[in-house]
Amino acid sequence: MTEPAPVNLIDVGDPDGNRCVVRVTGRYQPGVLTGHDVLRADVLISASFADARLELSMVQRDLDISQHDLTQLAPGKGATIGGARGLSLSFFMHEDRTLSLTVEDPDRMSLALAIGPQETWIQDHRQRLDRVRETWPSEVVETAPMSYEWSSHRRG
């Protein structure tokens, strides 16, 4: 079985070349019960002063939080992705709808970036999130604390 093509979960940028992409590349440990639903992602940051590629692991709960927090993002509010396992991305929307993005990787770097995104980026995020969920659906069920089994919906 071939691995699906990568899917951009987040792709926000502006005409000045400031850009953040969170590209889901696959499952962390496909076929291994405890690592199957963990998704691998590359975080690509571009700006005049930085060009970075960092790694991020996400579980289904991270996708749920991303869906809730980013779709509720409004002027004066923020949203964070990751952080529990190292790398975190924090978005804050200003009154003029520009974003402040803070990327913190405790082992490598911290940076702040201002992005003036397209007006439709949050709606685009919803569609991207749906595509990630369709491509890599949750296939593991936690039946008790630290006890897992395959979902009856598993593709195989």
Short mmCIF file of N, CA and C in Angstrom, two decimals:
data_model
loop_
_atom_site.label_atom_id
_atom_site.label_comp_id
_atom_site.label_asym_id
_atom_site.label_seq_id
_atom_site.Cartn_x
_atom_site.Cartn_y
_atom_site.Cartn_z
N MET A 1 0.84 -1.18 0.00
CA MET A 1 0.00 0.00 0.00
C MET A 1 0.89 1.24 0.00
N THR A 2 0.62 2.19 -0.88
CA THR A 2 1.44 3.39 -0.97
C THR A 2 0.96 4.43 0.03
N GLU A 3 1.90 5.19 0.51
CA GLU A 3 1.62 6.27 1.46
C GLU A 3 0.93 7.41 0.72
N PRO A 4 -0.12 7.99 1.30
CA PRO A 4 -0.79 9.13 0.65
C PRO A 4 0.15 10.32 0.51
N ALA A 5 -0.16 11.18 -0.44
CA ALA A 5 0.62 12.41 -0.64
C ALA A 5 0.45 13.33 0.57
N PRO A 6 1.47 14.11 0.91
CA PRO A 6 1.37 15.06 2.02
C PRO A 6 0.21 16.04 1.80
N VAL A 7 -0.34 16.51 2.93
CA VAL A 7 -1.46 17.45 2.91
C VAL A 7 -1.09 18.63 3.80
N ASN A 8 -1.24 19.83 3.27
CA ASN A 8 -1.00 21.03 4.08
C ASN A 8 -2.19 21.26 5.00
N LEU A 9 -1.96 21.15 6.30
CA LEU A 9 -2.98 21.43 7.29
C LEU A 9 -3.15 22.94 7.45
N ILE A 10 -2.05 23.65 7.50
CA ILE A 10 -2.05 25.11 7.59
C ILE A 10 -1.16 25.62 6.48
N ASP A 11 -1.62 26.63 5.78
CA ASP A 11 -0.82 27.29 4.76
C ASP A 11 -1.24 28.76 4.78
N VAL A 12 -0.49 29.55 5.52
CA VAL A 12 -0.83 30.96 5.67
C VAL A 12 0.39 31.79 5.30
N GLY A 13 0.18 32.75 4.40
CA GLY A 13 1.28 33.57 3.95
C GLY A 13 0.79 34.93 3.49
N ASP A 14 1.74 35.75 3.10
CA ASP A 14 1.38 37.08 2.61
C ASP A 14 2.26 37.46 1.42
N PRO A 15 1.92 38.55 0.74
CA PRO A 15 2.69 38.97 -0.44
C PRO A 15 4.14 39.34 -0.14
N ASP A 16 4.47 39.61 1.12
CA ASP A 16 5.85 39.95 1.49
C ASP A 16 6.75 38.72 1.60
N GLY A 17 6.18 37.52 1.44
CA GLY A 17 6.97 36.30 1.52
C GLY A 17 7.01 35.66 2.89
N ASN A 18 6.29 36.20 3.85
CA ASN A 18 6.20 35.58 5.17
C ASN A 18 5.19 34.45 5.07
N ARG A 19 5.59 33.25 5.48
CA ARG A 19 4.72 32.10 5.28
C ARG A 19 4.97 31.04 6.34
N CYS A 20 3.88 30.37 6.73
CA CYS A 20 3.95 29.22 7.62
C CYS A 20 3.10 28.11 7.02
N VAL A 21 3.71 26.95 6.85
CA VAL A 21 3.01 25.78 6.34
C VAL A 21 3.20 24.65 7.34
N VAL A 22 2.11 24.00 7.72
CA VAL A 22 2.18 22.77 8.50
C VAL A 22 1.71 21.68 7.55
N ARG A 23 2.65 20.85 7.10
CA ARG A 23 2.40 19.83 6.08
C ARG A 23 2.41 18.44 6.74
N VAL A 24 1.25 17.81 6.80
CA VAL A 24 1.16 16.46 7.35
C VAL A 24 1.70 15.50 6.30
N THR A 25 2.68 14.69 6.71
CA THR A 25 3.36 13.81 5.76
C THR A 25 3.01 12.33 5.93
N GLY A 26 2.35 11.98 7.03
CA GLY A 26 1.97 10.58 7.21
C GLY A 26 1.82 10.21 8.67
N ARG A 27 1.62 8.94 8.86
CA ARG A 27 1.50 8.40 10.21
C ARG A 27 2.89 8.20 10.79
N TYR A 28 3.02 8.38 12.10
CA TYR A 28 4.31 8.22 12.78
C TYR A 28 4.78 6.77 12.73
N GLN A 29 3.90 5.85 13.10
CA GLN A 29 4.23 4.43 13.09
C GLN A 29 3.04 3.65 12.51
N PRO A 30 2.88 3.66 11.19
CA PRO A 30 1.74 2.97 10.60
C PRO A 30 1.73 1.49 10.96
N GLY A 31 0.56 1.01 11.37
CA GLY A 31 0.41 -0.39 11.71
C GLY A 31 0.81 -0.75 13.13
N VAL A 32 1.39 0.18 13.87
CA VAL A 32 1.76 -0.04 15.27
C VAL A 32 0.68 0.63 16.12
N LEU A 33 -0.02 -0.17 16.89
CA LEU A 33 -1.20 0.30 17.61
C LEU A 33 -0.99 1.62 18.35
N THR A 34 0.09 1.75 19.10
CA THR A 34 0.29 2.95 19.92
C THR A 34 0.81 4.15 19.14
N GLY A 35 1.28 3.98 17.92
CA GLY A 35 1.81 5.10 17.15
C GLY A 35 1.09 5.35 15.84
N HIS A 36 0.10 4.51 15.53
CA HIS A 36 -0.59 4.58 14.24
C HIS A 36 -1.33 5.90 14.04
N ASP A 37 -2.05 6.38 15.04
CA ASP A 37 -2.83 7.61 14.90
C ASP A 37 -2.02 8.88 15.16
N VAL A 38 -0.76 8.75 15.49
CA VAL A 38 0.11 9.92 15.64
C VAL A 38 0.55 10.33 14.24
N LEU A 39 0.34 11.59 13.90
CA LEU A 39 0.69 12.07 12.57
C LEU A 39 2.00 12.85 12.61
N ARG A 40 2.80 12.66 11.57
CA ARG A 40 4.05 13.40 11.38
C ARG A 40 3.76 14.62 10.52
N ALA A 41 4.37 15.73 10.87
CA ALA A 41 4.20 16.94 10.06
C ALA A 41 5.50 17.72 10.01
N ASP A 42 5.69 18.40 8.89
CA ASP A 42 6.79 19.35 8.74
C ASP A 42 6.22 20.74 8.90
N VAL A 43 6.89 21.57 9.67
CA VAL A 43 6.52 22.97 9.81
C VAL A 43 7.56 23.76 9.02
N LEU A 44 7.09 24.45 8.00
CA LEU A 44 7.97 25.22 7.12
C LEU A 44 7.72 26.70 7.36
N ILE A 45 8.75 27.41 7.76
CA ILE A 45 8.66 28.83 8.06
C ILE A 45 9.56 29.58 7.08
N SER A 46 9.00 30.59 6.43
CA SER A 46 9.78 31.41 5.49
C SER A 46 9.56 32.88 5.81
N ALA A 47 10.63 33.62 5.82
CA ALA A 47 10.60 35.08 5.99
C ALA A 47 11.93 35.61 5.48
N SER A 48 12.07 36.92 5.41
CA SER A 48 13.32 37.50 4.93
C SER A 48 14.49 37.13 5.84
N PHE A 49 14.22 36.85 7.11
CA PHE A 49 15.28 36.58 8.08
C PHE A 49 15.35 35.12 8.52
N ALA A 50 14.46 34.26 7.99
CA ALA A 50 14.46 32.86 8.42
C ALA A 50 13.90 31.96 7.34
N ASP A 51 14.45 30.76 7.29
CA ASP A 51 13.95 29.71 6.42
C ASP A 51 14.17 28.42 7.19
N ALA A 52 13.11 27.90 7.78
CA ALA A 52 13.28 26.77 8.69
C ALA A 52 12.32 25.63 8.35
N ARG A 53 12.76 24.42 8.63
CA ARG A 53 11.93 23.23 8.55
C ARG A 53 12.06 22.51 9.88
N LEU A 54 10.93 22.37 10.58
CA LEU A 54 10.90 21.74 11.88
C LEU A 54 9.92 20.57 11.84
N GLU A 55 10.04 19.66 12.78
CA GLU A 55 9.15 18.51 12.82
C GLU A 55 8.15 18.65 13.95
N LEU A 56 6.93 18.19 13.69
CA LEU A 56 5.85 18.24 14.66
C LEU A 56 5.10 16.92 14.61
N SER A 57 4.79 16.37 15.78
CA SER A 57 3.93 15.20 15.88
C SER A 57 2.59 15.65 16.42
N MET A 58 1.52 15.12 15.84
CA MET A 58 0.18 15.50 16.27
C MET A 58 -0.68 14.26 16.46
N VAL A 59 -1.53 14.32 17.47
CA VAL A 59 -2.53 13.28 17.67
C VAL A 59 -3.88 13.85 17.28
N GLN A 60 -4.89 13.00 17.22
CA GLN A 60 -6.22 13.44 16.81
C GLN A 60 -6.73 14.61 17.66
N ARG A 61 -6.40 14.60 18.94
CA ARG A 61 -6.83 15.70 19.82
C ARG A 61 -6.23 17.03 19.37
N ASP A 62 -5.00 17.00 18.85
CA ASP A 62 -4.40 18.22 18.31
C ASP A 62 -5.20 18.75 17.13
N LEU A 63 -5.71 17.85 16.30
CA LEU A 63 -6.54 18.27 15.17
C LEU A 63 -7.84 18.88 15.67
N ASP A 64 -8.42 18.28 16.72
CA ASP A 64 -9.65 18.83 17.31
C ASP A 64 -9.41 20.24 17.84
N ILE A 65 -8.30 20.42 18.57
CA ILE A 65 -7.97 21.73 19.14
C ILE A 65 -7.70 22.72 18.01
N SER A 66 -6.98 22.28 16.99
CA SER A 66 -6.70 23.15 15.84
C SER A 66 -8.00 23.60 15.19
N GLN A 67 -8.92 22.68 15.02
CA GLN A 67 -10.21 23.01 14.41
C GLN A 67 -10.95 24.04 15.25
N HIS A 68 -11.03 23.80 16.52
CA HIS A 68 -11.77 24.71 17.40
C HIS A 68 -11.08 26.08 17.49
N ASP A 69 -9.81 26.07 17.85
CA ASP A 69 -9.12 27.33 18.14
C ASP A 69 -8.91 28.20 16.90
N LEU A 70 -8.47 27.60 15.80
CA LEU A 70 -8.22 28.41 14.61
C LEU A 70 -9.51 28.89 13.96
N THR A 71 -10.55 28.09 13.99
CA THR A 71 -11.80 28.54 13.38
C THR A 71 -12.49 29.60 14.24
N GLN A 72 -12.14 29.68 15.53
CA GLN A 72 -12.69 30.71 16.42
C GLN A 72 -11.80 31.95 16.49
N LEU A 73 -10.67 31.91 15.80
CA LEU A 73 -9.71 33.02 15.86
C LEU A 73 -10.36 34.30 15.34
N ALA A 74 -10.23 35.35 16.11
CA ALA A 74 -10.80 36.66 15.79
C ALA A 74 -9.87 37.72 16.37
N PRO A 75 -10.02 38.98 15.94
CA PRO A 75 -9.16 40.03 16.49
C PRO A 75 -9.14 40.01 18.02
N GLY A 76 -7.92 40.05 18.57
CA GLY A 76 -7.74 40.04 20.01
C GLY A 76 -7.66 38.66 20.61
N LYS A 77 -7.76 37.60 19.79
CA LYS A 77 -7.71 36.22 20.28
C LYS A 77 -6.51 35.49 19.71
N GLY A 78 -6.17 34.38 20.38
CA GLY A 78 -5.04 33.58 19.95
C GLY A 78 -5.38 32.11 19.88
N ALA A 79 -4.48 31.34 19.29
CA ALA A 79 -4.62 29.88 19.18
C ALA A 79 -3.23 29.28 19.18
N THR A 80 -3.09 28.10 19.77
CA THR A 80 -1.80 27.42 19.82
C THR A 80 -1.97 25.99 19.33
N ILE A 81 -0.99 25.53 18.57
CA ILE A 81 -0.94 24.15 18.10
C ILE A 81 0.35 23.56 18.62
N GLY A 82 0.28 22.33 19.12
CA GLY A 82 1.46 21.66 19.63
C GLY A 82 1.80 22.13 21.03
N GLY A 83 3.06 21.92 21.39
CA GLY A 83 3.54 22.37 22.69
C GLY A 83 3.70 21.25 23.69
N ALA A 84 2.78 20.30 23.72
CA ALA A 84 2.87 19.23 24.70
C ALA A 84 4.08 18.33 24.44
N ARG A 85 4.48 18.23 23.18
CA ARG A 85 5.59 17.36 22.82
C ARG A 85 6.76 18.13 22.22
N GLY A 86 6.89 19.41 22.58
CA GLY A 86 8.02 20.19 22.08
C GLY A 86 7.58 21.39 21.29
N LEU A 87 7.65 21.32 19.98
CA LEU A 87 7.37 22.44 19.10
C LEU A 87 5.96 22.98 19.31
N SER A 88 5.84 24.31 19.35
CA SER A 88 4.51 24.93 19.42
C SER A 88 4.44 26.11 18.46
N LEU A 89 3.25 26.30 17.91
CA LEU A 89 2.95 27.43 17.03
C LEU A 89 1.83 28.21 17.70
N SER A 90 2.06 29.49 17.95
CA SER A 90 1.04 30.33 18.57
C SER A 90 0.66 31.43 17.59
N PHE A 91 -0.63 31.53 17.33
CA PHE A 91 -1.17 32.55 16.43
C PHE A 91 -1.93 33.56 17.28
N PHE A 92 -1.77 34.84 16.96
CA PHE A 92 -2.55 35.89 17.60
C PHE A 92 -3.03 36.83 16.51
N MET A 93 -4.35 37.08 16.48
CA MET A 93 -4.90 37.97 15.46
C MET A 93 -5.08 39.38 16.04
N HIS A 94 -4.53 40.35 15.32
CA HIS A 94 -4.64 41.75 15.70
C HIS A 94 -5.92 42.35 15.14
N GLU A 95 -6.24 43.55 15.60
CA GLU A 95 -7.47 44.23 15.15
C GLU A 95 -7.51 44.42 13.64
N ASP A 96 -6.34 44.61 13.00
CA ASP A 96 -6.31 44.78 11.54
C ASP A 96 -6.29 43.44 10.81
N ARG A 97 -6.48 42.34 11.55
CA ARG A 97 -6.56 40.96 11.05
C ARG A 97 -5.21 40.38 10.62
N THR A 98 -4.10 41.10 10.90
CA THR A 98 -2.79 40.50 10.68
C THR A 98 -2.54 39.51 11.81
N LEU A 99 -1.64 38.58 11.54
CA LEU A 99 -1.32 37.55 12.53
C LEU A 99 0.09 37.74 13.05
N SER A 100 0.25 37.53 14.33
CA SER A 100 1.57 37.35 14.92
C SER A 100 1.71 35.86 15.13
N LEU A 101 2.76 35.29 14.59
CA LEU A 101 3.03 33.87 14.74
C LEU A 101 4.31 33.72 15.55
N THR A 102 4.22 32.96 16.62
CA THR A 102 5.40 32.65 17.42
C THR A 102 5.66 31.16 17.29
N VAL A 103 6.87 30.81 16.90
CA VAL A 103 7.28 29.42 16.76
C VAL A 103 8.32 29.16 17.83
N GLU A 104 8.04 28.17 18.68
CA GLU A 104 8.98 27.84 19.74
C GLU A 104 9.31 26.36 19.67
N ASP A 105 10.58 26.09 19.46
CA ASP A 105 11.10 24.73 19.51
C ASP A 105 12.18 24.74 20.58
N PRO A 106 11.89 24.17 21.76
CA PRO A 106 12.82 24.28 22.89
C PRO A 106 14.23 23.80 22.58
N ASP A 107 14.37 22.89 21.65
CA ASP A 107 15.69 22.34 21.34
C ASP A 107 16.46 23.12 20.28
N ARG A 108 15.75 23.96 19.49
CA ARG A 108 16.42 24.57 18.36
C ARG A 108 16.28 26.08 18.25
N MET A 109 15.04 26.58 18.33
CA MET A 109 14.88 28.00 18.02
C MET A 109 13.55 28.55 18.52
N SER A 110 13.48 29.85 18.58
CA SER A 110 12.24 30.58 18.80
C SER A 110 12.25 31.74 17.83
N LEU A 111 11.10 32.02 17.22
CA LEU A 111 11.03 33.17 16.34
C LEU A 111 9.62 33.72 16.32
N ALA A 112 9.52 34.99 15.99
CA ALA A 112 8.23 35.65 15.86
C ALA A 112 8.15 36.21 14.45
N LEU A 113 6.97 36.13 13.89
CA LEU A 113 6.76 36.50 12.50
C LEU A 113 5.40 37.17 12.37
N ALA A 114 5.33 38.24 11.61
CA ALA A 114 4.05 38.89 11.31
C ALA A 114 3.62 38.48 9.92
N ILE A 115 2.35 38.08 9.78
CA ILE A 115 1.81 37.64 8.50
C ILE A 115 0.50 38.36 8.25
N GLY A 116 0.36 38.90 7.07
CA GLY A 116 -0.91 39.50 6.64
C GLY A 116 -1.61 38.52 5.72
N PRO A 117 -2.37 37.57 6.27
CA PRO A 117 -2.93 36.48 5.46
C PRO A 117 -4.09 36.92 4.57
N GLN A 118 -4.41 36.06 3.60
CA GLN A 118 -5.61 36.27 2.79
C GLN A 118 -6.83 36.18 3.69
N GLU A 119 -7.87 36.86 3.31
CA GLU A 119 -9.08 36.90 4.12
C GLU A 119 -9.71 35.53 4.31
N THR A 120 -9.50 34.62 3.37
CA THR A 120 -10.15 33.31 3.41
C THR A 120 -9.33 32.23 4.10
N TRP A 121 -8.24 32.60 4.76
CA TRP A 121 -7.34 31.55 5.26
C TRP A 121 -7.99 30.65 6.30
N ILE A 122 -8.90 31.17 7.12
CA ILE A 122 -9.54 30.32 8.13
C ILE A 122 -10.49 29.33 7.47
N GLN A 123 -11.25 29.76 6.47
CA GLN A 123 -12.11 28.84 5.73
C GLN A 123 -11.27 27.80 5.00
N ASP A 124 -10.14 28.23 4.43
CA ASP A 124 -9.23 27.29 3.77
C ASP A 124 -8.71 26.27 4.77
N HIS A 125 -8.45 26.71 6.01
CA HIS A 125 -7.96 25.80 7.05
C HIS A 125 -9.00 24.70 7.32
N ARG A 126 -10.26 25.06 7.38
CA ARG A 126 -11.31 24.05 7.62
C ARG A 126 -11.27 22.98 6.54
N GLN A 127 -11.13 23.39 5.28
CA GLN A 127 -11.08 22.43 4.17
C GLN A 127 -9.82 21.57 4.26
N ARG A 128 -8.71 22.18 4.63
CA ARG A 128 -7.46 21.42 4.76
C ARG A 128 -7.57 20.39 5.89
N LEU A 129 -8.18 20.81 7.00
CA LEU A 129 -8.36 19.91 8.13
C LEU A 129 -9.22 18.71 7.74
N ASP A 130 -10.30 18.96 7.01
CA ASP A 130 -11.14 17.86 6.52
C ASP A 130 -10.34 16.91 5.65
N ARG A 131 -9.47 17.45 4.82
CA ARG A 131 -8.66 16.60 3.93
C ARG A 131 -7.67 15.75 4.74
N VAL A 132 -7.07 16.34 5.78
CA VAL A 132 -6.16 15.57 6.64
C VAL A 132 -6.93 14.43 7.30
N ARG A 133 -8.11 14.72 7.83
CA ARG A 133 -8.91 13.68 8.50
C ARG A 133 -9.36 12.59 7.54
N GLU A 134 -9.66 12.96 6.30
CA GLU A 134 -10.05 11.96 5.30
C GLU A 134 -8.85 11.09 4.91
N THR A 135 -7.69 11.70 4.82
CA THR A 135 -6.49 10.99 4.40
C THR A 135 -5.96 10.07 5.49
N TRP A 136 -5.96 10.55 6.74
CA TRP A 136 -5.45 9.78 7.87
C TRP A 136 -6.48 9.77 8.99
N PRO A 137 -7.57 9.01 8.83
CA PRO A 137 -8.60 8.99 9.88
C PRO A 137 -8.10 8.29 11.13
N SER A 138 -8.73 8.61 12.24
CA SER A 138 -8.42 7.93 13.49
C SER A 138 -8.83 6.48 13.35
N GLU A 139 -7.92 5.56 13.65
CA GLU A 139 -8.20 4.13 13.51
C GLU A 139 -7.90 3.35 14.78
N VAL A 140 -7.58 4.06 15.86
CA VAL A 140 -7.27 3.43 17.14
C VAL A 140 -8.21 3.99 18.19
N VAL A 141 -8.68 3.11 19.07
CA VAL A 141 -9.58 3.50 20.15
C VAL A 141 -8.89 3.22 21.48
N GLU A 142 -8.95 4.20 22.40
CA GLU A 142 -8.43 3.98 23.75
C GLU A 142 -9.58 3.42 24.57
N THR A 143 -9.48 2.15 24.94
CA THR A 143 -10.57 1.47 25.65
C THR A 143 -10.51 1.68 27.15
N ALA A 144 -9.35 2.00 27.66
CA ALA A 144 -9.10 2.30 29.07
C ALA A 144 -7.80 3.07 29.10
N PRO A 145 -7.47 3.74 30.19
CA PRO A 145 -6.19 4.46 30.22
C PRO A 145 -5.02 3.55 29.82
N MET A 146 -4.31 3.99 28.77
CA MET A 146 -3.14 3.28 28.24
C MET A 146 -3.46 1.90 27.66
N SER A 147 -4.72 1.66 27.28
CA SER A 147 -5.13 0.41 26.66
C SER A 147 -5.81 0.75 25.33
N TYR A 148 -5.29 0.17 24.23
CA TYR A 148 -5.75 0.55 22.90
C TYR A 148 -6.16 -0.68 22.10
N GLU A 149 -7.03 -0.43 21.12
CA GLU A 149 -7.39 -1.47 20.16
C GLU A 149 -7.75 -0.80 18.84
N TRP A 150 -7.74 -1.60 17.78
CA TRP A 150 -8.09 -1.07 16.47
C TRP A 150 -9.57 -0.76 16.41
N SER A 151 -9.90 0.33 15.76
CA SER A 151 -11.29 0.72 15.56
C SER A 151 -11.95 -0.22 14.57
N SER A 152 -13.24 -0.39 14.69
CA SER A 152 -13.99 -1.22 13.72
C SER A 152 -14.02 -0.55 12.35
N HIS A 153 -13.68 0.74 12.29
CA HIS A 153 -13.66 1.49 11.02
C HIS A 153 -12.31 1.46 10.34
N ARG A 154 -11.37 0.70 10.86
CA ARG A 154 -10.01 0.69 10.31
C ARG A 154 -10.02 0.23 8.86
N ARG A 155 -9.26 0.96 8.05
CA ARG A 155 -9.19 0.66 6.61
C ARG A 155 -8.36 -0.59 6.32
N GLY A 156 -7.47 -0.93 7.21
CA GLY A 156 -6.71 -2.14 6.98
C GLY A 156 -5.31 -1.88 6.88
#
